[in-house]
mmCIF file of C-alpha atoms and ligand atoms in Angstrom:
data_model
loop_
_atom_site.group_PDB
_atom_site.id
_atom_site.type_symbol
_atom_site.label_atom_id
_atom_site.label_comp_id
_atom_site.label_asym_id
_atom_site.label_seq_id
_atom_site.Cartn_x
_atom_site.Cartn_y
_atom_site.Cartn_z
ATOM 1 C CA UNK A 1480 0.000 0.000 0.000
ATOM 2 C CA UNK A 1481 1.424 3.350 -1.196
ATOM 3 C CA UNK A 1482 2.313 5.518 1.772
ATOM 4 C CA UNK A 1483 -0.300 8.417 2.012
ATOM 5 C CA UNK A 1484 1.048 11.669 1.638
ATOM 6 C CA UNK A 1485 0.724 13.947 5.129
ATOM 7 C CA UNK A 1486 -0.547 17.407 4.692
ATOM 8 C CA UNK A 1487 -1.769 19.621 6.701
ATOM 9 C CA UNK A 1488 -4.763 21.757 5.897
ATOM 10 C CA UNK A 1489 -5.348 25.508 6.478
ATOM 11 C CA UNK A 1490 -9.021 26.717 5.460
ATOM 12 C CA UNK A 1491 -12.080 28.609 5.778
ATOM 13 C CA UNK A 1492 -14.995 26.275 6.046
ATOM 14 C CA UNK A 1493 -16.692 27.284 3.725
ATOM 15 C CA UNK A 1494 -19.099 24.741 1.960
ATOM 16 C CA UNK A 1495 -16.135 24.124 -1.184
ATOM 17 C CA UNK A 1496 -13.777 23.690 1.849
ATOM 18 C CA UNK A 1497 -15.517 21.018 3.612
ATOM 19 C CA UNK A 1498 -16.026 19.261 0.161
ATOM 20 C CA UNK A 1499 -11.643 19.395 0.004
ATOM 21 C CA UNK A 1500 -11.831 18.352 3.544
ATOM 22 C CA UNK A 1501 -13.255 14.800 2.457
ATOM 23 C CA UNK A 1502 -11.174 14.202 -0.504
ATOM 24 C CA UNK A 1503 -8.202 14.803 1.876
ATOM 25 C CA UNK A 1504 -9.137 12.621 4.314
ATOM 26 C CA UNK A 1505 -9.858 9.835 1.833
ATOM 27 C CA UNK A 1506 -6.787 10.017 0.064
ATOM 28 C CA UNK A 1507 -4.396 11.791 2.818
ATOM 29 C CA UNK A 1508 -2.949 12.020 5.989
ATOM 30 C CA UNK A 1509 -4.170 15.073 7.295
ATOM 31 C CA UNK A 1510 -1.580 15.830 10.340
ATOM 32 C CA UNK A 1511 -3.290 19.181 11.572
ATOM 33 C CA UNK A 1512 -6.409 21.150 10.504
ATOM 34 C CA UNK A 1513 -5.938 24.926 10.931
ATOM 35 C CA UNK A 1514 -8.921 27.916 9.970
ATOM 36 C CA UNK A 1515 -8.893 31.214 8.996
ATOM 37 C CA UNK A 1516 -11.552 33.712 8.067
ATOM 38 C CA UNK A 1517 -12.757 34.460 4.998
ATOM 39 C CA UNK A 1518 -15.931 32.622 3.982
ATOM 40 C CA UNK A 1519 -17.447 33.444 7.791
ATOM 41 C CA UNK A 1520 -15.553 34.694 10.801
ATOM 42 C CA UNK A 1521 -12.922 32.487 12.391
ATOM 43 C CA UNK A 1522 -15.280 31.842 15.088
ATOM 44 C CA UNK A 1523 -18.181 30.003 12.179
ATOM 45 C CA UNK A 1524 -15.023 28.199 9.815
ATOM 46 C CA UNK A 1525 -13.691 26.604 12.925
ATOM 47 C CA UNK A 1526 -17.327 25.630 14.073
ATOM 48 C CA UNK A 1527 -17.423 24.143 10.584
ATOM 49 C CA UNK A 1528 -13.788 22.500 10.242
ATOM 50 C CA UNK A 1529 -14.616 20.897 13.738
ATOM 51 C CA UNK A 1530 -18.110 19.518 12.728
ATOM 52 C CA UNK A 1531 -16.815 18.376 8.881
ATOM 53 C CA UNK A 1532 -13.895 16.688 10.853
ATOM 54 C CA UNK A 1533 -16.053 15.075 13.629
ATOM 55 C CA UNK A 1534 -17.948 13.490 10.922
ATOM 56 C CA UNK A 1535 -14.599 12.632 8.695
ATOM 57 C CA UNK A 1536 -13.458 10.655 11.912
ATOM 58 C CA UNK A 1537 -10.452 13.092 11.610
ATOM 59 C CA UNK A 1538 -8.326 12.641 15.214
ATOM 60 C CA UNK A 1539 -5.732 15.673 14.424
ATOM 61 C CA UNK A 1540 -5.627 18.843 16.193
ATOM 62 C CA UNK A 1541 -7.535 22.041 14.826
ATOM 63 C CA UNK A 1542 -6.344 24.841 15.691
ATOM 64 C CA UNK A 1543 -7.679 28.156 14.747
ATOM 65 C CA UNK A 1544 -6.636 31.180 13.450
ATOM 66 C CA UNK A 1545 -7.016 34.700 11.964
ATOM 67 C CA UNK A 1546 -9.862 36.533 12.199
ATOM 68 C CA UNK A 1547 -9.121 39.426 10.298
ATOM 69 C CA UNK A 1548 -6.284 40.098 7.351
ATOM 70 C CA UNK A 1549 -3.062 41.628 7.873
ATOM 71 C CA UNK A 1550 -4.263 45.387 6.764
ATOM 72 C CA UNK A 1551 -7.944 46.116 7.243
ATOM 73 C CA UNK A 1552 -10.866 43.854 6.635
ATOM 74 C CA UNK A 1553 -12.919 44.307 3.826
ATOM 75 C CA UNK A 1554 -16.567 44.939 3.490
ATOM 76 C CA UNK A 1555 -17.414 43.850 0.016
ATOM 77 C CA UNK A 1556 -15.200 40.446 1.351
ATOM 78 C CA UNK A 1557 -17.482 40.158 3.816
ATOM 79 C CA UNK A 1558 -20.754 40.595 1.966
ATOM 80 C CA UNK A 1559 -19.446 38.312 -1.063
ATOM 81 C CA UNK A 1560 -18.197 35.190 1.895
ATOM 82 C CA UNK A 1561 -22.148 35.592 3.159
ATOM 83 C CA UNK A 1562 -24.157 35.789 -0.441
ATOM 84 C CA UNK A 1563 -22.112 32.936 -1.705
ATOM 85 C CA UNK A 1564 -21.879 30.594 1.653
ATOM 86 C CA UNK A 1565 -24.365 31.610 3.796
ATOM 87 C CA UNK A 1566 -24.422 33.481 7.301
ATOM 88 C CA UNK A 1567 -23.007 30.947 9.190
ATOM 89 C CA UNK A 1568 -20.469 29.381 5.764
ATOM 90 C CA UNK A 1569 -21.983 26.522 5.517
ATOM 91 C CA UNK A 1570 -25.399 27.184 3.887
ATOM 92 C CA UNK A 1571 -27.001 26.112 6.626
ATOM 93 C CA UNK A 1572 -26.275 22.451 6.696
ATOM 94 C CA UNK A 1573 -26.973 21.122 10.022
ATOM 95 C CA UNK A 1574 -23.500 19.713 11.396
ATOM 96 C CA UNK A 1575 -23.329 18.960 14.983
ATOM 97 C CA UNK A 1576 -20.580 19.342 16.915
ATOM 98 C CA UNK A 1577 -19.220 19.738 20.383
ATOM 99 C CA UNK A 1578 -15.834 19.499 20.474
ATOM 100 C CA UNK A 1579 -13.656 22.401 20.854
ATOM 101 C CA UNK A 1580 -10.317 23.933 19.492
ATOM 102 C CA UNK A 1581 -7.043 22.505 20.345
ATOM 103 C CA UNK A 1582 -5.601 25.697 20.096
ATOM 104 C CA UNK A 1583 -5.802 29.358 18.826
ATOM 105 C CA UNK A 1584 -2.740 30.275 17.308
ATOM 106 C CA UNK A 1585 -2.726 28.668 13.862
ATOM 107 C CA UNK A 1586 0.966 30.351 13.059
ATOM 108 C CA UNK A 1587 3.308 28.922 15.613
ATOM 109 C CA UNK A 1588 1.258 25.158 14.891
ATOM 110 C CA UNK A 1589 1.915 25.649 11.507
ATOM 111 C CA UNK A 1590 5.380 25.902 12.085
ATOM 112 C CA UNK A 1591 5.415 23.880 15.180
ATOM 113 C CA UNK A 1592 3.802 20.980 12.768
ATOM 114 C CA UNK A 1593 5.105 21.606 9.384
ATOM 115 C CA UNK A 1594 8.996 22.530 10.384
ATOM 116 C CA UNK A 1595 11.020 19.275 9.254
ATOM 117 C CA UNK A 1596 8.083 17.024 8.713
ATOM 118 C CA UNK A 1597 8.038 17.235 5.042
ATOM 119 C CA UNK A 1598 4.417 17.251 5.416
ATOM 120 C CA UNK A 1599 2.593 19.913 2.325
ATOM 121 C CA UNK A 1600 0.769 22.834 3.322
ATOM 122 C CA UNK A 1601 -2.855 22.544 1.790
ATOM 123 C CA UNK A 1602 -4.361 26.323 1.647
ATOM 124 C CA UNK A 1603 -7.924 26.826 0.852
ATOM 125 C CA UNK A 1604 -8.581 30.235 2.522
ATOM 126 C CA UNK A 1605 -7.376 33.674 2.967
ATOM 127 C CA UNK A 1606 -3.572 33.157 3.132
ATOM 128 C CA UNK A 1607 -3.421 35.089 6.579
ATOM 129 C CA UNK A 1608 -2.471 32.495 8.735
ATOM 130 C CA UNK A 1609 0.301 31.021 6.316
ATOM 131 C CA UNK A 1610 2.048 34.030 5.569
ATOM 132 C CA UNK A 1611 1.877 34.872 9.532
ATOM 133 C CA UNK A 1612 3.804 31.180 9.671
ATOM 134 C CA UNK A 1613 5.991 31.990 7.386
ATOM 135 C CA UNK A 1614 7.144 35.367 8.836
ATOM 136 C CA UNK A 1615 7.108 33.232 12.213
ATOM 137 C CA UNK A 1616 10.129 31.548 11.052
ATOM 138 C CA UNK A 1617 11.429 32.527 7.414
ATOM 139 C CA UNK A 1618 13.375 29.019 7.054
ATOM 140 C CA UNK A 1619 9.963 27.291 7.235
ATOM 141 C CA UNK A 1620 9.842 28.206 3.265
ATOM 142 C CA UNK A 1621 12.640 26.147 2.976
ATOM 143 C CA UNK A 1622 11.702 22.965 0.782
ATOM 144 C CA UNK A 1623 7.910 23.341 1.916
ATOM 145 C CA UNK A 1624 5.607 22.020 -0.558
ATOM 146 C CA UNK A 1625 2.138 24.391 -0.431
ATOM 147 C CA UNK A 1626 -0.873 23.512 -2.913
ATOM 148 C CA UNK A 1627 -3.415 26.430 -2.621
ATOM 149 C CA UNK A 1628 -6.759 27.544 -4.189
ATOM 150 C CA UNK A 1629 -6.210 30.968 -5.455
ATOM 151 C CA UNK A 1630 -6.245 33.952 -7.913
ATOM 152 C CA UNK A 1631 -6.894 34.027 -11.656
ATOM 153 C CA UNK A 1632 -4.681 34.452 -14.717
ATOM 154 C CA UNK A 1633 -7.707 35.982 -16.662
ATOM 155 C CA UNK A 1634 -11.014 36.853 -14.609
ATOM 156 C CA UNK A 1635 -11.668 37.419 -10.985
ATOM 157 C CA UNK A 1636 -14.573 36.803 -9.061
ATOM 158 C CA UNK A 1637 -14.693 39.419 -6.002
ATOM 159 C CA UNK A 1638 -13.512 42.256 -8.575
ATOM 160 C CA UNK A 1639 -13.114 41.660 -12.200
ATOM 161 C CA UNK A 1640 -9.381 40.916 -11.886
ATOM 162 C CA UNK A 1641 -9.366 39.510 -8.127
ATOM 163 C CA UNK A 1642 -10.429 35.919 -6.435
ATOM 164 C CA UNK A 1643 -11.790 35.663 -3.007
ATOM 165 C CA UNK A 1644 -9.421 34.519 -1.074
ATOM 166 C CA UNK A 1645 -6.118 36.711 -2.772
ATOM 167 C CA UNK A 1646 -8.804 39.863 -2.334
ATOM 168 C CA UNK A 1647 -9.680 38.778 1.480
ATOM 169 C CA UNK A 1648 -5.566 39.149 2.030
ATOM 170 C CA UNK A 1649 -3.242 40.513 -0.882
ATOM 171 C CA UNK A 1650 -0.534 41.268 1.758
ATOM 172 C CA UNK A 1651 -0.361 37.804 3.048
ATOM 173 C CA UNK A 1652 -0.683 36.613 -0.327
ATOM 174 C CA UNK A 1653 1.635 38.600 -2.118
ATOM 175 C CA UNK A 1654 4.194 37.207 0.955
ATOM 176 C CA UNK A 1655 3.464 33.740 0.177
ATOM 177 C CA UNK A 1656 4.093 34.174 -3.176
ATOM 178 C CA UNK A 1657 6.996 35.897 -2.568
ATOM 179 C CA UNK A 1658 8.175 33.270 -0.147
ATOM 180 C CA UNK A 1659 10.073 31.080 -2.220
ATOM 181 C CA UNK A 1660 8.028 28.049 -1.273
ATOM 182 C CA UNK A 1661 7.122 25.423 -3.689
ATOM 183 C CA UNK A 1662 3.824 26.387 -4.854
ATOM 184 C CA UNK A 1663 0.911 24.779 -6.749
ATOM 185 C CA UNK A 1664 -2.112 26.501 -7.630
ATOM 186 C CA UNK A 1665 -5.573 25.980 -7.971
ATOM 187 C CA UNK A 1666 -6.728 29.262 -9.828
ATOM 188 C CA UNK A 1667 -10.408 30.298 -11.093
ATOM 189 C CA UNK A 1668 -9.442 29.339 -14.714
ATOM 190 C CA UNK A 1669 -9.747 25.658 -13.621
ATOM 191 C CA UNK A 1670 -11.668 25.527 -10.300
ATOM 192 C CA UNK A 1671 -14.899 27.720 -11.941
ATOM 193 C CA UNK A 1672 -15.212 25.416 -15.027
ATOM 194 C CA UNK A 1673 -16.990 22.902 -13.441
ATOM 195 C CA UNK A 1674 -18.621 21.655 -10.123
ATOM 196 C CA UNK A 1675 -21.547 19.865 -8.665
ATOM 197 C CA UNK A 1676 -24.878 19.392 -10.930
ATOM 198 C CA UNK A 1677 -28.392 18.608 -9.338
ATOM 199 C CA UNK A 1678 -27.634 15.014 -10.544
ATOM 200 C CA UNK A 1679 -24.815 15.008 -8.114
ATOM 201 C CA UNK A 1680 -26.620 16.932 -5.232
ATOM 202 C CA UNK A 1681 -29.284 14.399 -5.968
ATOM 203 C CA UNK A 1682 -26.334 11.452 -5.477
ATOM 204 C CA UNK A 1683 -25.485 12.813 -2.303
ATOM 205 C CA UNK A 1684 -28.240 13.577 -0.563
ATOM 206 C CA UNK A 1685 -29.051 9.599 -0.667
ATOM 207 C CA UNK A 1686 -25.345 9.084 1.336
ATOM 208 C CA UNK A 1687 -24.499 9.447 4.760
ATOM 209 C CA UNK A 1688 -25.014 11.955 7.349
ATOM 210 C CA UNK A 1689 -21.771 13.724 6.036
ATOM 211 C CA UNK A 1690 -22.786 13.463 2.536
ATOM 212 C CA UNK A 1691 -26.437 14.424 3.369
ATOM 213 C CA UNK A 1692 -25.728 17.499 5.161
ATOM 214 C CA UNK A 1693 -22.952 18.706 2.561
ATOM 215 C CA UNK A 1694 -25.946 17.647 -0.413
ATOM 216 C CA UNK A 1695 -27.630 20.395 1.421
ATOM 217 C CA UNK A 1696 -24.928 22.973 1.595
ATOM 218 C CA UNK A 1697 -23.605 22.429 -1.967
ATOM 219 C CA UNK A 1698 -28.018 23.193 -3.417
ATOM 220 C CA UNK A 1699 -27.859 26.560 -0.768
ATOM 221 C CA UNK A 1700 -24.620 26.999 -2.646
ATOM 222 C CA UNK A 1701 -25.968 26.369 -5.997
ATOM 223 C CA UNK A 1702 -28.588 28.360 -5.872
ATOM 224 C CA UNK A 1703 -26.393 31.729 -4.759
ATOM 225 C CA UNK A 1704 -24.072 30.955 -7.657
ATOM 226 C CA UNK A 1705 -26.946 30.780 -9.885
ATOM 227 C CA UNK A 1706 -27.763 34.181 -8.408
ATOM 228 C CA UNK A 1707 -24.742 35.985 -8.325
ATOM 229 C CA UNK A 1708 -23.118 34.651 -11.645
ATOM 230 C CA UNK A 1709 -25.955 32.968 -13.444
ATOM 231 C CA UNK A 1710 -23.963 29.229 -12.756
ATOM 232 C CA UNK A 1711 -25.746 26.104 -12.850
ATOM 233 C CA UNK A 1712 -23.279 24.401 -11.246
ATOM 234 C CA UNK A 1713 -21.654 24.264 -7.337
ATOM 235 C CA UNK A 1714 -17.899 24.980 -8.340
ATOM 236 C CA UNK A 1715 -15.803 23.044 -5.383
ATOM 237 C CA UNK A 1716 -12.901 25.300 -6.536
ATOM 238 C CA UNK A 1717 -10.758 24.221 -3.170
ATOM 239 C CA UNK A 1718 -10.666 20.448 -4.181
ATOM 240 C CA UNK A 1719 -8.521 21.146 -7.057
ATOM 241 C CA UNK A 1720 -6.172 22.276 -4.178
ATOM 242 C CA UNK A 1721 -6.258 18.427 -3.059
ATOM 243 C CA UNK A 1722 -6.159 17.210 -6.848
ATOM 244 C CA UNK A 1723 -2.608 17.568 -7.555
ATOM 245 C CA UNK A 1724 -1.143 16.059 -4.538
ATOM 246 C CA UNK A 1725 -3.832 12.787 -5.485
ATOM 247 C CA UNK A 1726 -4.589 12.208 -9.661
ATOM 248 C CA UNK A 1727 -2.105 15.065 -10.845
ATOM 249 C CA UNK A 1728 -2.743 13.556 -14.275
ATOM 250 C CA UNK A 1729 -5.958 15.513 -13.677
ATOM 251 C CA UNK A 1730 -5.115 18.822 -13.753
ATOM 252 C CA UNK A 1731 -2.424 20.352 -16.884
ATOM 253 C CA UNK A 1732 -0.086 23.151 -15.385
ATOM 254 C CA UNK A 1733 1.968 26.064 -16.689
ATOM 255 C CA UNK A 1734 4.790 27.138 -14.339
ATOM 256 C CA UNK A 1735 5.132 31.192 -14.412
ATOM 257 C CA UNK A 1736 5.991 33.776 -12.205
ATOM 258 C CA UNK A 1737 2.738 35.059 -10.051
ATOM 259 C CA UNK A 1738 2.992 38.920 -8.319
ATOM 260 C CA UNK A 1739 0.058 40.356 -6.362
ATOM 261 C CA UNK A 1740 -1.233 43.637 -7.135
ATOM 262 C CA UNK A 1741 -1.701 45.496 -3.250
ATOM 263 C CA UNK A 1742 -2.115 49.067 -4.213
ATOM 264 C CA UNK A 1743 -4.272 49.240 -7.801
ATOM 265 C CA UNK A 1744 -7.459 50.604 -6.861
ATOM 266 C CA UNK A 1745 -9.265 48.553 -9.283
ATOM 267 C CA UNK A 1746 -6.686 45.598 -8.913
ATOM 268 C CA UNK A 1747 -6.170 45.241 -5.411
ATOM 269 C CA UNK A 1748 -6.122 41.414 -5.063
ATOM 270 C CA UNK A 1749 -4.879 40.601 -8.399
ATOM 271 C CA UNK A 1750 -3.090 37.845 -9.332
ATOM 272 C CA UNK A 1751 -0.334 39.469 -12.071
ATOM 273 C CA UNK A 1752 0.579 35.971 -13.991
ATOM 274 C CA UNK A 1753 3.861 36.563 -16.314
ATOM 275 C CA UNK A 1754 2.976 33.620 -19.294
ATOM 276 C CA UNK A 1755 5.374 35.986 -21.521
ATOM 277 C CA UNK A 1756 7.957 34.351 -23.258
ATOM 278 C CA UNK A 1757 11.055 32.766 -21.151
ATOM 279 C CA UNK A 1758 13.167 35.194 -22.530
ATOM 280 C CA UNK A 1759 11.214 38.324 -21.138
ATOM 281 C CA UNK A 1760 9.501 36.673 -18.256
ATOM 282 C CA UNK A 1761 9.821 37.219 -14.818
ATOM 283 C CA UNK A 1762 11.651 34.160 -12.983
ATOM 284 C CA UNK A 1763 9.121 31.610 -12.220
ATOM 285 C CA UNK A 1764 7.908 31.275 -8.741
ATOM 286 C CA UNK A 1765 4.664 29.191 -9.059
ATOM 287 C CA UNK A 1766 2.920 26.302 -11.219
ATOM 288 C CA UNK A 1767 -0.479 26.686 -11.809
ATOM 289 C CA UNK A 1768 -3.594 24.664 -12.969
ATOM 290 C CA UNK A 1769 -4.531 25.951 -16.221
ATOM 291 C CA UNK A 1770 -6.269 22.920 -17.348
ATOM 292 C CA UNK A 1771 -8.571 20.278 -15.819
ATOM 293 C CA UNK A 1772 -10.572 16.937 -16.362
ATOM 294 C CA UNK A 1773 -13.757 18.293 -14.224
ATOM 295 C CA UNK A 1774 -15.960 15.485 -15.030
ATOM 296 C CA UNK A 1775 -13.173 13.256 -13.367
ATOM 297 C CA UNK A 1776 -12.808 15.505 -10.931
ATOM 298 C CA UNK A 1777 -16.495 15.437 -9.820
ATOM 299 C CA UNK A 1778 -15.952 11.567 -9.994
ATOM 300 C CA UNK A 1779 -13.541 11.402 -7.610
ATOM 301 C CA UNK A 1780 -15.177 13.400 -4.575
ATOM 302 C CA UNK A 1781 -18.051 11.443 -4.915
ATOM 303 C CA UNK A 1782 -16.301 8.411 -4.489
ATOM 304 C CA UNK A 1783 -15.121 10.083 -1.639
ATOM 305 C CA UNK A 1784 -18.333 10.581 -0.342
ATOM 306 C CA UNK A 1785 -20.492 8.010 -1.349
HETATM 307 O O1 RIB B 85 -12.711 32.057 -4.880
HETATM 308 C C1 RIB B 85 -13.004 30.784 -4.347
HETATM 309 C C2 RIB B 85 -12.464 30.645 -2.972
HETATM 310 O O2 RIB B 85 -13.105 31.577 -2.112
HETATM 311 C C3 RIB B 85 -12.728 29.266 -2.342
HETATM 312 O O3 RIB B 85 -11.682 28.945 -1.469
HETATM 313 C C4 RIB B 85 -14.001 29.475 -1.565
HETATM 314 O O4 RIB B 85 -14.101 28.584 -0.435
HETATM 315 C C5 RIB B 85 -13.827 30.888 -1.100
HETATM 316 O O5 RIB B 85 -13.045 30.851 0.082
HETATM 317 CA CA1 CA B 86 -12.145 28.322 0.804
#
């Protein structure tokens, strides 16, 4: 039996999240469990990543996080996170829990966890509490493998140029990117090209309590991305974070070099992706998903799930 490959997983349940959160744990050994803000407060994503992992039979620690970005929060963050996910993130699913953090400073057990483990950082959320690790202790960069959901070479979704969770945070994401990590992205070019269909909602909802409850999130979901940008579909943009470290073969990347735009006023939050030529190009710092088999994709979290 192949060895399964330990990550550990920083995120801001978030329906999409909790939908990456059971790949992972199918496929992955998920050393630590760590939550941000970003698709509710820090105080509703760790509610979630506690209930999601109660259910996943998940025994590591969850620790959470930041609550607010490095320079000032956001309203129109704030307002997108509760259109798209719901007031509480989870579109209301009804996930009971009762257990409580391990912890509330997602930084130092980042670094406490990752530092010479050669466990990969999975990011799914603002990038707040990874750039805080990083600046915690600058070696941690070092060899670390990080697969994230985030930004856009072409379209945003926040802002026409800018993706949720890059907009929530562009100082700690222009620091990650910066970081000289190893870094695979999931942008919107990939993760909004497909997701879950009523067929599939439909497929889930006759599952297990875990599968019921997230059939439920992912047609509250649906329904707000019908709203807000006329999709039929429940994009799970932060499993194709978990994709490439599972069925790489999935997923067709382009290595370039990624900046982050902090001070446009109509660009805050943008991902600037150099696909230039080599010989003009800025030095390549990042491999993104540019490509992806979503039908497959879709295949493999239900069998996840079901
Ligand atoms: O733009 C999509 C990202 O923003 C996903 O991570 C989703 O969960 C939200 O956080
Ligand atoms: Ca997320």
């Amino acid at each position: 039996m192949t060895e399964r490959t330990a990550i550990l997983f920083d995120g801001d349940p978030g329906v999409d999240d909790a939908f990456a959160l059971a790949l992972a744990a199918r496929h992955l050994d998920i050393v630590g469990l760590t939550t941000v803000f970003g698709n509710a407060s820090v105080a509703h994503t760790t509610r979630n990543a506690l209930a999601v992992a109660g259910h996943l039979n998940l025994t590591c620690p969850v620790v959470s996080g930041a609550d607010t970005p490095i320079e000032a929060p956001n309203a129109q963050m704030l307002e997108h996170a509760r259109t798209i996910h719901g007031e509480d993130g989870m579109g209301g699913a009804d996930l009971q829990t009762d257990r409580l953090p391990d912890g509330d400073d997602a930084p130092a057990f980042i670094v406490d966890t990752l530092r010479g483990s050669g466990a990969t950082l999975v990011a799914t959320g603002p990038l707040t509490n990874v750039a805080r690790a990083l600046q915690l202790d600058p070696t941690l960069a070092d060899g670390l493998d990080i697969s994230l959901m985030g930004g856009s070479a072409t379209n945003g979704n926040v802002t026409a140029v800018a993706e949720f969770n890059i907009h929530a945070d562009p100082e700690a994401a222009a620091y990650v990117f910066a970081s000289g990590a190893n870094l695979t992205v999931a942008p919107l070019d990939i993760t909004s090209t497909f997701g879950l269909g009523e067929a599939e909602i439909a497929r889930l909802e006759a599952g297990n309590t875990l599968a019921r409850e997230l059939s439920a999130a992912a047609r509250f979901y649906r329904g707000r991305q019908l709203e807000r940008f006329g999709r039929g579909y429940a994009p799970i943009h932060d499993v194709c974070a978990i994709v490439p470290l599972i069925r790489p073969a999935l997923i067709t990347f382009e290595t370039m070099h990624v900046a982050v735009e902090c001070a446009g006023t109509q660009t805050r939050g943008m991902t600037v992706c150099d696909r230039r030529s080599p010989v003009v190009a800025e030095p390549s710092n990042a491999t993104l998903g540019m490509q992806a088999d979503g039908t497959a994709i879709v295949e493999l979290l239900m069998e996840a799930l079901l």
